[in-house]
Amino acid sequence: MATGSIDRRVARTRRLLQEALFELTAENGYAAVTVEDICGRADVGRSTFYTHYPDKDSLRKAAIEEHLEAMRLEGDAGDTKPSSGGFAFSGPAFAHADATRMMHRAMMGGKNHEIPEEIRDWIGKQVRHELTGIVGKDAIGLEVATRFVTGAFLEVMHWWLDADAGLPPAEIDRLFQALAFDGTRRMLTSPE
Amino acid sequence: MATGSIDRRVARTRRLLQEALFELTAENGYAAVTVEDICGRADVGRSTFYTHYPDKDSLRKAAIEEHLEAMRLEGDAGDTKPSSGGFAFSGPAFAHADATRMMHRAMMGGKNHEIPEEIRDWIGKQVRHELTGIVGKDAIGLEVATRFVTGAFLEVMHWWLDADAGLPPAEIDRLFQALAFDGTRRMLTSPE
DNA sequence: TATGATATCGGACACGGTGTCCAGTATCAC
DNA sequence: GTGATACTGGACACCGTGTCCGATATCATA
């Protein structure tokens, strides 16, 4: 096969570098991580790093894109069921994040909320797609609603991964969807 | 007066440094700004910078805290009217941001969403305070709702400052509050 | 206006991280 | 086995940081 013809050494090195990045980001935050740190943790020569990625940002970007791709394939297998009156993206996202919690904690920016642009854009795209045609034809309204839900989701996800309050993914998703669809006012009457 | 006894030179230097930081952040993003850049733009010796602030982060932190303090004093003058069934913090925040748009664009992290911890915490505090006692006694629910609204607000504010779609502050506040209180579902029936 | 206090300047310094290059060595695919 | 390819480790120039210090400019005050 053509795509699979990746030298074992290359695959191994990239895997080690990505893992090191995730660990160090979760520990100290993305900004504090240096290429030297990454290579040290991965036990990879620094010059080797630069044969694979031009800089730290490229490593993260590549890691995230591979990961989003994997998630997309997962999503294709199971049914995304965009019906049932809820957001389709959030449930799988919470579930997937729960499965590989540490990695996601790093990808969400560690303690410092340094959420990568790729993730924000991806979530935004899902939200916009699911809101389109539902929120009326007002372009401004759609845009504001998209930003609103995207920001809310990322913040809730970040808190959920970080605080580790023992909330199962299904539960946090239920809370998120309730807030997104019915707002905070409803929590006034139905005390849950 | 004791507080006012600040050497003109000191006041001038700090003002120049803060302005330079705002400008450069708005132009290139906070991470890309160097102390050298700041001093160059402010026309201040680099060694002088370090007599005032230990590093770049301290400068931003100081600038933000002064600004939040100014906003707090403003808020004390006018009535915050926490009644009327809406969030009290968002209206003044949008209005204030509109008045000093460039500065706020920088404080919200420029293009890269590098929102300072001080601002996120401050907004979070306002939201938690206003939600307390309204969202039932469930601690988890309160926390999730707080994060939800905080993230949503920051993202909407960021978009509004950046996109410059000509939306007046009162209008963006109305949209935000509608989403926060009644959710997205309601926009289905009432097309606005 | 004179004077002492203090802020600013600018240049030097060591330090740490970046990104590039290359020759030598280890590992791969076939 | 053999040729191709990846990894290593060390050197290099570069840039930004944070510190220090003597010289100069500006301040508050008498």
Tab-separated table of C-alpha atoms (C1' of nucleotides) in Angstrom:
chain	number	residue	atom	x	y	z
A	1	MET	CA	0.000	0.000	0.000
A	2	ALA	CA	1.121	3.511	-0.748
A	3	THR	CA	-0.161	5.399	2.272
A	4	GLY	CA	0.961	2.781	4.737
A	5	SER	CA	4.494	2.714	3.437
A	6	ILE	CA	5.821	4.848	6.268
A	7	ASP	CA	9.197	3.904	7.644
A	8	ARG	CA	8.890	2.400	11.105
A	9	ARG	CA	11.497	4.820	12.379
A	10	VAL	CA	9.493	7.788	11.155
A	11	ALA	CA	6.256	6.558	12.665
A	12	ARG	CA	7.969	5.815	15.955
A	13	THR	CA	9.674	9.209	16.140
A	14	ARG	CA	6.515	11.150	15.358
A	15	ARG	CA	4.503	9.157	17.861
A	16	LEU	CA	7.088	9.777	20.566
A	17	LEU	CA	7.194	13.495	19.811
A	18	GLN	CA	3.424	13.864	19.893
A	19	GLU	CA	3.133	11.947	23.151
A	20	ALA	CA	5.865	14.061	24.697
A	21	LEU	CA	4.115	17.232	23.595
A	22	PHE	CA	0.832	16.094	25.128
A	23	GLU	CA	2.443	15.156	28.420
A	24	LEU	CA	4.430	18.353	28.764
A	25	THR	CA	1.497	20.535	27.726
A	26	ALA	CA	-0.715	18.912	30.327
A	27	GLU	CA	1.984	19.461	32.923
A	28	ASN	CA	3.142	23.007	32.261
A	29	GLY	CA	0.928	24.518	29.594
A	30	TYR	CA	1.692	24.764	25.913
A	31	ALA	CA	3.551	28.071	25.976
A	32	ALA	CA	6.050	26.825	28.544
A	33	VAL	CA	7.032	23.764	26.517
A	34	THR	CA	10.233	24.052	24.493
A	35	VAL	CA	11.445	21.948	21.593
A	36	GLU	CA	14.322	20.872	23.812
A	37	ASP	CA	11.857	19.664	26.437
A	38	ILE	CA	9.922	17.688	23.875
A	39	CYS	CA	13.021	15.998	22.494
A	40	GLY	CA	14.295	15.264	25.964
A	41	ARG	CA	11.032	13.631	27.030
A	42	ALA	CA	10.725	11.746	23.746
A	43	ASP	CA	14.388	10.759	23.815
A	44	VAL	CA	14.813	12.029	20.277
A	45	GLY	CA	17.665	14.106	18.906
A	46	ARG	CA	16.813	17.743	18.501
A	47	SER	CA	18.007	17.813	14.922
A	48	THR	CA	15.668	14.902	14.234
A	49	PHE	CA	12.766	17.000	15.409
A	50	TYR	CA	13.439	19.553	12.701
A	51	THR	CA	13.510	16.922	9.984
A	52	HIS	CA	9.875	16.182	10.826
A	53	TYR	CA	8.410	19.526	11.855
A	54	PRO	CA	9.585	23.083	11.242
A	55	ASP	CA	8.591	24.150	14.767
A	56	LYS	CA	6.545	23.437	17.868
A	57	ASP	CA	3.303	24.760	16.423
A	58	SER	CA	3.540	22.471	13.418
A	59	LEU	CA	3.897	19.453	15.660
A	60	ARG	CA	0.759	20.374	17.554
A	61	LYS	CA	-1.132	21.166	14.403
A	62	ALA	CA	-0.205	17.845	12.824
A	63	ALA	CA	-1.113	15.939	15.969
A	64	ILE	CA	-4.494	17.626	16.185
A	65	GLU	CA	-5.312	17.088	12.547
A	66	GLU	CA	-4.493	13.395	12.750
A	67	HIS	CA	-6.683	13.202	15.790
A	68	LEU	CA	-9.622	15.025	14.254
A	69	GLU	CA	-9.324	12.757	11.233
A	70	ALA	CA	-9.491	9.693	13.474
A	71	MET	CA	-12.533	11.139	15.184
A	72	ARG	CA	-14.177	11.789	11.839
A	73	LEU	CA	-13.704	8.169	10.828
A	74	GLU	CA	-15.177	7.044	14.121
A	75	GLY	CA	-18.139	9.289	13.494
A	76	ASP	CA	-18.665	7.784	10.062
A	77	ALA	CA	-18.964	4.313	11.569
A	78	GLY	CA	-21.562	5.093	14.247
A	79	ASP	CA	-24.582	7.134	13.278
A	80	THR	CA	-24.331	10.818	14.083
A	81	LYS	CA	-28.126	11.063	14.246
A	82	PRO	CA	-28.525	14.779	13.677
A	83	SER	CA	-32.160	14.514	14.627
A	84	SER	CA	-33.627	14.028	18.125
A	85	GLY	CA	-33.561	17.794	18.652
A	86	GLY	CA	-30.023	18.121	20.004
A	87	PHE	CA	-26.547	18.947	18.842
A	88	ALA	CA	-24.992	15.905	17.217
A	89	PHE	CA	-21.365	16.859	17.709
A	90	SER	CA	-21.223	17.327	21.447
A	91	GLY	CA	-22.092	13.820	22.622
A	92	PRO	CA	-19.414	12.038	20.586
A	93	ALA	CA	-16.958	14.798	21.454
A	94	PHE	CA	-17.461	14.375	25.188
A	95	ALA	CA	-17.341	10.600	24.877
A	96	HIS	CA	-14.198	10.676	22.800
A	97	ALA	CA	-12.526	13.143	25.114
A	98	ASP	CA	-13.389	10.909	28.052
A	99	ALA	CA	-11.667	7.955	26.422
A	100	THR	CA	-8.372	9.764	25.933
A	101	ARG	CA	-8.642	12.255	28.725
A	102	MET	CA	-5.008	13.205	29.105
A	103	MET	CA	-4.492	13.878	25.450
A	104	HIS	CA	-7.561	16.061	25.311
A	105	ARG	CA	-6.561	17.952	28.393
A	106	ALA	CA	-3.392	18.868	26.545
A	107	MET	CA	-5.214	19.667	23.321
A	108	MET	CA	-7.544	22.023	25.148
A	109	GLY	CA	-4.576	24.031	26.238
A	110	GLY	CA	-3.767	22.762	29.706
A	111	LYS	CA	-4.291	25.209	32.547
A	112	ASN	CA	-3.893	28.247	30.347
A	113	HIS	CA	-6.855	27.919	27.971
A	114	GLU	CA	-4.496	28.015	24.995
A	115	ILE	CA	-7.043	26.354	22.736
A	116	PRO	CA	-5.556	25.646	19.309
A	117	GLU	CA	-7.139	27.422	16.386
A	118	GLU	CA	-7.760	24.123	14.590
A	119	ILE	CA	-9.989	22.855	17.374
A	120	ARG	CA	-11.923	26.091	17.754
A	121	ASP	CA	-12.505	26.187	14.021
A	122	TRP	CA	-13.585	22.574	13.889
A	123	ILE	CA	-16.108	23.000	16.684
A	124	GLY	CA	-17.301	26.230	15.156
A	125	LYS	CA	-17.881	24.475	11.863
A	126	GLN	CA	-19.948	21.740	13.506
A	127	VAL	CA	-22.037	24.269	15.416
A	128	ARG	CA	-22.635	26.517	12.430
A	129	HIS	CA	-23.655	23.550	10.332
A	130	GLU	CA	-26.128	22.324	12.904
A	131	LEU	CA	-27.580	25.773	13.491
A	132	THR	CA	-27.937	26.662	9.831
A	133	GLY	CA	-31.535	26.760	8.742
A	134	ILE	CA	-32.709	26.449	12.306
A	135	VAL	CA	-31.931	29.898	13.586
A	136	GLY	CA	-33.764	31.688	10.815
A	137	LYS	CA	-32.162	33.366	7.864
A	138	ASP	CA	-30.590	36.230	9.744
A	139	ALA	CA	-26.862	35.982	9.045
A	140	ILE	CA	-25.911	38.029	12.070
A	141	GLY	CA	-28.112	35.977	14.341
A	142	LEU	CA	-26.616	32.751	13.020
A	143	GLU	CA	-23.109	34.046	13.514
A	144	VAL	CA	-23.718	35.244	17.042
A	145	ALA	CA	-25.447	32.011	17.975
A	146	THR	CA	-22.569	30.024	16.507
A	147	ARG	CA	-19.965	31.945	18.475
A	148	PHE	CA	-22.104	31.734	21.567
A	149	VAL	CA	-22.474	27.957	21.465
A	150	THR	CA	-18.866	27.384	20.380
A	151	GLY	CA	-17.432	29.425	23.217
A	152	ALA	CA	-19.780	27.824	25.707
A	153	PHE	CA	-18.910	24.317	24.555
A	154	LEU	CA	-15.155	24.869	24.671
A	155	GLU	CA	-15.314	26.368	28.134
A	156	VAL	CA	-17.530	23.599	29.498
A	157	MET	CA	-15.334	20.944	27.919
A	158	HIS	CA	-12.235	22.564	29.343
A	159	TRP	CA	-13.695	22.690	32.823
A	160	TRP	CA	-14.979	19.136	32.617
A	161	LEU	CA	-11.577	17.775	31.573
A	162	ASP	CA	-9.716	19.817	34.122
A	163	ALA	CA	-11.873	19.680	37.203
A	164	ASP	CA	-12.547	15.976	36.947
A	165	ALA	CA	-15.693	16.173	39.043
A	166	GLY	CA	-16.608	12.599	38.193
A	167	LEU	CA	-19.328	13.618	35.786
A	168	PRO	CA	-19.882	10.965	33.109
A	169	PRO	CA	-19.787	12.201	29.511
A	170	ALA	CA	-23.482	11.586	28.993
A	171	GLU	CA	-24.288	13.760	31.985
A	172	ILE	CA	-22.117	16.728	31.006
A	173	ASP	CA	-23.549	16.493	27.518
A	174	ARG	CA	-27.072	16.574	28.880
A	175	LEU	CA	-26.272	19.693	30.923
A	176	PHE	CA	-24.589	21.361	27.975
A	177	GLN	CA	-27.438	20.656	25.605
A	178	ALA	CA	-30.019	21.809	28.106
A	179	LEU	CA	-28.199	25.108	28.521
A	180	ALA	CA	-27.624	25.518	24.806
A	181	PHE	CA	-31.208	24.851	23.827
A	182	ASP	CA	-33.242	26.204	26.672
A	183	GLY	CA	-30.849	28.643	28.308
A	184	THR	CA	-30.344	29.364	31.971
A	185	ARG	CA	-33.849	30.557	32.640
A	186	ARG	CA	-35.253	27.077	32.555
A	187	MET	CA	-32.918	25.912	35.307
A	188	LEU	CA	-34.846	28.291	37.512
A	189	THR	CA	-37.965	26.171	37.456
A	190	SER	CA	-36.592	22.679	36.964
A	191	PRO	CA	-34.059	22.259	39.753
A	192	GLU	CA	-31.608	19.603	38.605
B	1	MET	CA	-2.596	63.570	47.942
B	2	ALA	CA	-0.582	60.449	48.540
B	3	THR	CA	-1.819	58.319	45.666
B	4	GLY	CA	-1.430	61.107	43.177
B	5	SER	CA	2.196	61.735	44.064
B	6	ILE	CA	3.481	59.751	41.109
B	7	ASP	CA	6.415	61.198	39.253
B	8	ARG	CA	5.346	62.521	35.881
B	9	ARG	CA	8.117	60.543	34.231
B	10	VAL	CA	6.855	57.316	35.767
B	11	ALA	CA	3.268	57.955	34.743
B	12	ARG	CA	4.336	58.866	31.235
B	13	THR	CA	6.547	55.828	30.802
B	14	ARG	CA	3.913	53.391	32.039
B	15	ARG	CA	1.268	54.931	29.868
B	16	LEU	CA	3.483	54.705	26.797
B	17	LEU	CA	4.342	51.094	27.526
B	18	GLN	CA	0.724	50.073	28.005
B	19	GLU	CA	-0.364	51.832	24.833
B	20	ALA	CA	2.433	50.188	22.890
B	21	LEU	CA	1.453	46.787	24.237
B	22	PHE	CA	-2.169	47.310	23.204
B	23	GLU	CA	-1.246	48.424	19.718
B	24	LEU	CA	1.194	45.615	19.072
B	25	THR	CA	-1.118	42.976	20.522
B	26	ALA	CA	-3.933	44.130	18.283
B	27	GLU	CA	-1.590	43.993	15.304
B	28	ASN	CA	0.265	40.717	15.784
B	29	GLY	CA	-1.222	38.897	18.741
B	30	TYR	CA	0.091	38.904	22.268
B	31	ALA	CA	2.486	35.983	21.928
B	32	ALA	CA	4.320	37.577	19.024
B	33	VAL	CA	5.014	40.795	20.904
B	34	THR	CA	8.468	41.145	22.446
B	35	VAL	CA	9.700	43.489	25.119
B	36	GLU	CA	11.974	44.996	22.520
B	37	ASP	CA	8.992	45.683	20.275
B	38	ILE	CA	7.132	47.357	23.106
B	39	CYS	CA	10.055	49.567	24.010
B	40	GLY	CA	10.650	50.441	20.384
B	41	ARG	CA	7.043	51.462	19.828
B	42	ALA	CA	6.886	53.325	23.126
B	43	ASP	CA	10.276	54.921	22.524
B	44	VAL	CA	11.426	53.850	25.963
B	45	GLY	CA	14.766	52.343	26.905
B	46	ARG	CA	14.627	48.622	27.413
B	47	SER	CA	16.323	48.831	30.783
B	48	THR	CA	13.662	51.320	31.816
B	49	PHE	CA	11.005	48.735	31.071
B	50	TYR	CA	12.497	46.399	33.630
B	51	THR	CA	12.513	49.062	36.319
B	52	HIS	CA	8.726	49.133	36.034
B	53	TYR	CA	7.726	45.566	35.208
B	54	PRO	CA	9.605	42.281	35.630
B	55	ASP	CA	8.320	40.985	32.291
B	56	LYS	CA	5.748	41.252	29.527
B	57	ASP	CA	3.030	39.401	31.436
B	58	SER	CA	3.302	41.771	34.377
B	59	LEU	CA	2.779	44.741	32.118
B	60	ARG	CA	-0.388	43.242	30.697
B	61	LYS	CA	-1.634	42.199	34.097
B	62	ALA	CA	-1.073	45.670	35.532
B	63	ALA	CA	-2.764	47.317	32.557
B	64	ILE	CA	-5.791	45.052	32.850
B	65	GLU	CA	-6.155	45.503	36.557
B	66	GLU	CA	-6.044	49.257	36.272
B	67	HIS	CA	-8.655	49.001	33.584
B	68	LEU	CA	-10.958	46.710	35.529
B	69	GLU	CA	-10.651	49.057	38.471
B	70	ALA	CA	-11.683	51.990	36.284
B	71	MET	CA	-14.630	49.986	35.033
B	72	ARG	CA	-15.622	49.089	38.568
B	73	LEU	CA	-15.688	52.777	39.525
B	74	GLU	CA	-17.805	53.564	36.479
B	75	GLY	CA	-20.185	50.807	37.516
B	76	ASP	CA	-20.490	52.275	41.001
B	77	ALA	CA	-21.600	55.581	39.558
B	78	GLY	CA	-24.343	54.323	37.278
B	79	ASP	CA	-26.818	51.804	38.611
B	80	THR	CA	-26.027	48.185	37.731
B	81	LYS	CA	-29.703	47.304	38.115
B	82	PRO	CA	-29.307	43.573	38.732
B	83	SER	CA	-33.050	43.165	38.354
B	84	SER	CA	-35.059	43.235	35.130
B	85	GLY	CA	-34.390	39.552	34.558
B	86	GLY	CA	-31.088	39.875	32.727
B	87	PHE	CA	-27.405	39.702	33.400
B	88	ALA	CA	-26.199	42.990	34.818
B	89	PHE	CA	-22.570	42.698	33.815
B	90	SER	CA	-22.881	42.230	30.066
B	91	GLY	CA	-24.523	45.491	29.078
B	92	PRO	CA	-21.951	47.762	30.736
B	93	ALA	CA	-19.193	45.465	29.475
B	94	PHE	CA	-20.304	45.745	25.857
B	95	ALA	CA	-20.806	49.493	26.204
B	96	HIS	CA	-17.443	50.007	27.803
B	97	ALA	CA	-15.715	47.852	25.222
B	98	ASP	CA	-17.381	49.844	22.477
B	99	ALA	CA	-16.007	53.082	23.890
B	100	THR	CA	-12.398	51.908	23.876
B	101	ARG	CA	-12.614	49.371	21.108
B	102	MET	CA	-8.952	49.083	20.186
B	103	MET	CA	-7.807	48.590	23.731
B	104	HIS	CA	-10.376	45.887	24.286
B	105	ARG	CA	-9.512	44.137	21.081
B	106	ALA	CA	-6.000	43.819	22.442
B	107	MET	CA	-7.155	42.765	25.878
B	108	MET	CA	-9.265	40.017	24.392
B	109	GLY	CA	-6.137	38.554	22.880
B	110	GLY	CA	-6.095	39.884	19.327
B	111	LYS	CA	-6.592	37.375	16.585
B	112	ASN	CA	-5.349	34.472	18.663
B	113	HIS	CA	-7.943	34.316	21.432
B	114	GLU	CA	-5.208	34.663	24.042
B	115	ILE	CA	-7.643	35.887	26.668
B	116	PRO	CA	-5.842	36.904	29.847
B	117	GLU	CA	-6.629	34.924	32.952
B	118	GLU	CA	-7.556	38.077	34.850
B	119	ILE	CA	-10.358	38.880	32.432
B	120	ARG	CA	-11.703	35.340	32.286
B	121	ASP	CA	-11.725	35.188	36.077
B	122	TRP	CA	-13.402	38.545	36.387
B	123	ILE	CA	-16.187	37.647	33.984
B	124	GLY	CA	-16.530	34.263	35.625
B	125	LYS	CA	-16.952	35.946	38.986
B	126	GLN	CA	-19.689	38.228	37.684
B	127	VAL	CA	-21.524	35.333	36.069
B	128	ARG	CA	-21.282	33.055	39.086
B	129	HIS	CA	-22.509	35.819	41.325
B	130	GLU	CA	-25.516	36.528	39.163
B	131	LEU	CA	-26.393	32.869	38.745
B	132	THR	CA	-26.050	31.984	42.404
B	133	GLY	CA	-29.400	31.245	43.995
B	134	ILE	CA	-31.098	31.260	40.633
B	135	VAL	CA	-29.899	28.009	39.199
B	136	GLY	CA	-30.985	25.928	42.164
B	137	LYS	CA	-28.692	24.646	44.846
B	138	ASP	CA	-26.873	22.092	42.744
B	139	ALA	CA	-23.187	23.024	42.934
B	140	ILE	CA	-22.324	21.128	39.772
B	141	GLY	CA	-25.146	22.722	37.857
B	142	LEU	CA	-24.104	26.179	38.987
B	143	GLU	CA	-20.523	25.547	37.983
B	144	VAL	CA	-21.409	24.198	34.562
B	145	ALA	CA	-23.818	27.063	33.921
B	146	THR	CA	-21.159	29.553	35.004
B	147	ARG	CA	-18.573	28.117	32.655
B	148	PHE	CA	-21.136	27.905	29.908
B	149	VAL	CA	-22.161	31.539	30.111
B	150	THR	CA	-18.603	32.774	30.670
B	151	GLY	CA	-17.251	30.983	27.626
B	152	ALA	CA	-20.185	32.090	25.528
B	153	PHE	CA	-19.811	35.713	26.586
B	154	LEU	CA	-16.077	35.850	25.920
B	155	GLU	CA	-16.464	34.308	22.496
B	156	VAL	CA	-19.325	36.608	21.510
B	157	MET	CA	-17.433	39.650	22.790
B	158	HIS	CA	-14.336	38.586	20.913
B	159	TRP	CA	-16.240	38.155	17.684
B	160	TRP	CA	-18.091	41.415	18.108
B	161	LEU	CA	-14.884	43.381	18.677
B	162	ASP	CA	-13.070	41.672	15.855
B	163	ALA	CA	-15.658	41.374	13.105
B	164	ASP	CA	-16.917	44.920	13.504
B	165	ALA	CA	-20.251	44.117	11.903
B	166	GLY	CA	-21.656	47.477	12.898
B	167	LEU	CA	-23.784	46.023	15.669
B	168	PRO	CA	-24.401	48.574	18.429
B	169	PRO	CA	-23.584	47.414	21.966
B	170	ALA	CA	-27.208	47.354	23.009
B	171	GLU	CA	-28.034	45.028	20.137
B	172	ILE	CA	-25.253	42.525	20.751
B	173	ASP	CA	-26.172	42.541	24.421
B	174	ARG	CA	-29.782	41.791	23.566
B	175	LEU	CA	-28.750	38.844	21.400
B	176	PHE	CA	-26.380	37.555	24.051
B	177	GLN	CA	-28.926	37.765	26.807
B	178	ALA	CA	-31.585	36.121	24.677
B	179	LEU	CA	-29.293	33.199	23.982
B	180	ALA	CA	-28.111	32.952	27.556
B	181	PHE	CA	-31.579	32.978	29.049
B	182	ASP	CA	-33.737	31.241	26.494
B	183	GLY	CA	-31.206	29.256	24.504
B	184	THR	CA	-31.073	28.587	20.806
B	185	ARG	CA	-34.363	26.744	20.597
B	186	ARG	CA	-36.355	29.908	20.932
B	187	MET	CA	-34.685	31.425	17.881
B	188	LEU	CA	-36.435	28.697	15.957
B	189	THR	CA	-39.881	30.205	16.454
B	190	SER	CA	-39.097	33.903	16.792
B	191	PRO	CA	-37.031	34.770	13.741
B	192	GLU	CA	-35.001	37.829	14.662
C	1	DT	C1'	17.039	79.384	40.489
C	2	DA	C1'	19.812	76.041	42.900
C	3	DT	C1'	19.973	71.391	44.682
C	4	DG	C1'	19.376	66.761	45.854
C	5	DA	C1'	16.567	62.896	44.544
C	6	DT	C1'	15.125	59.988	41.141
C	7	DA	C1'	13.999	58.400	36.410
C	8	DT	C1'	15.786	57.357	32.079
C	9	DC	C1'	19.252	56.019	28.876
C	10	DG	C1'	22.285	52.986	26.398
C	11	DG	C1'	25.475	49.659	26.243
C	12	DA	C1'	27.526	45.449	28.034
C	13	DC	C1'	26.959	40.885	29.807
C	14	DA	C1'	25.542	35.871	30.477
C	15	DC	C1'	21.958	32.865	29.553
C	16	DG	C1'	18.701	29.973	27.120
C	17	DG	C1'	16.023	28.591	23.145
C	18	DT	C1'	15.748	28.493	17.992
C	19	DG	C1'	16.691	26.793	13.560
C	20	DT	C1'	20.396	25.096	10.310
C	21	DC	C1'	24.008	22.221	8.842
C	22	DC	C1'	26.951	18.199	8.450
C	23	DA	C1'	29.581	13.995	9.058
C	24	DG	C1'	29.120	9.605	11.300
C	25	DT	C1'	26.233	5.793	12.658
C	26	DA	C1'	22.173	2.841	13.012
C	27	DT	C1'	18.118	0.992	11.017
C	28	DC	C1'	15.097	0.111	7.401
C	29	DA	C1'	13.037	-2.182	3.019
C	30	DC	C1'	13.940	-5.237	-0.526
D	1	DG	C1'	23.820	-8.240	1.775
D	2	DT	C1'	23.161	-3.751	-0.073
D	3	DG	C1'	21.651	0.672	-1.059
D	4	DA	C1'	18.533	4.015	0.789
D	5	DT	C1'	17.041	6.460	4.492
D	6	DA	C1'	16.544	8.001	9.278
D	7	DC	C1'	18.733	9.148	13.524
D	8	DT	C1'	22.567	11.222	16.236
D	9	DG	C1'	25.286	14.736	18.384
D	10	DG	C1'	27.753	18.635	18.107
D	11	DA	C1'	28.771	23.122	16.130
D	12	DC	C1'	27.126	27.505	14.576
D	13	DA	C1'	24.777	32.182	14.170
D	14	DC	C1'	20.863	34.434	15.673
D	15	DC	C1'	17.508	36.510	18.712
D	16	DG	C1'	15.117	37.727	22.948
D	17	DT	C1'	15.549	37.861	28.018
D	18	DG	C1'	16.808	39.784	32.319
D	19	DT	C1'	20.570	42.151	34.987
D	20	DC	C1'	23.824	45.640	35.925
D	21	DC	C1'	26.067	50.143	35.902
D	22	DG	C1'	27.796	54.758	34.876
D	23	DA	C1'	26.277	58.944	32.560
D	24	DT	C1'	22.624	62.077	31.700
D	25	DA	C1'	18.075	64.250	31.942
D	26	DT	C1'	14.123	65.492	34.487
D	27	DC	C1'	11.625	66.013	38.589
D	28	DA	C1'	9.948	68.161	43.260
D	29	DT	C1'	11.092	71.394	46.520
D	30	DA	C1'	13.113	75.142	48.950
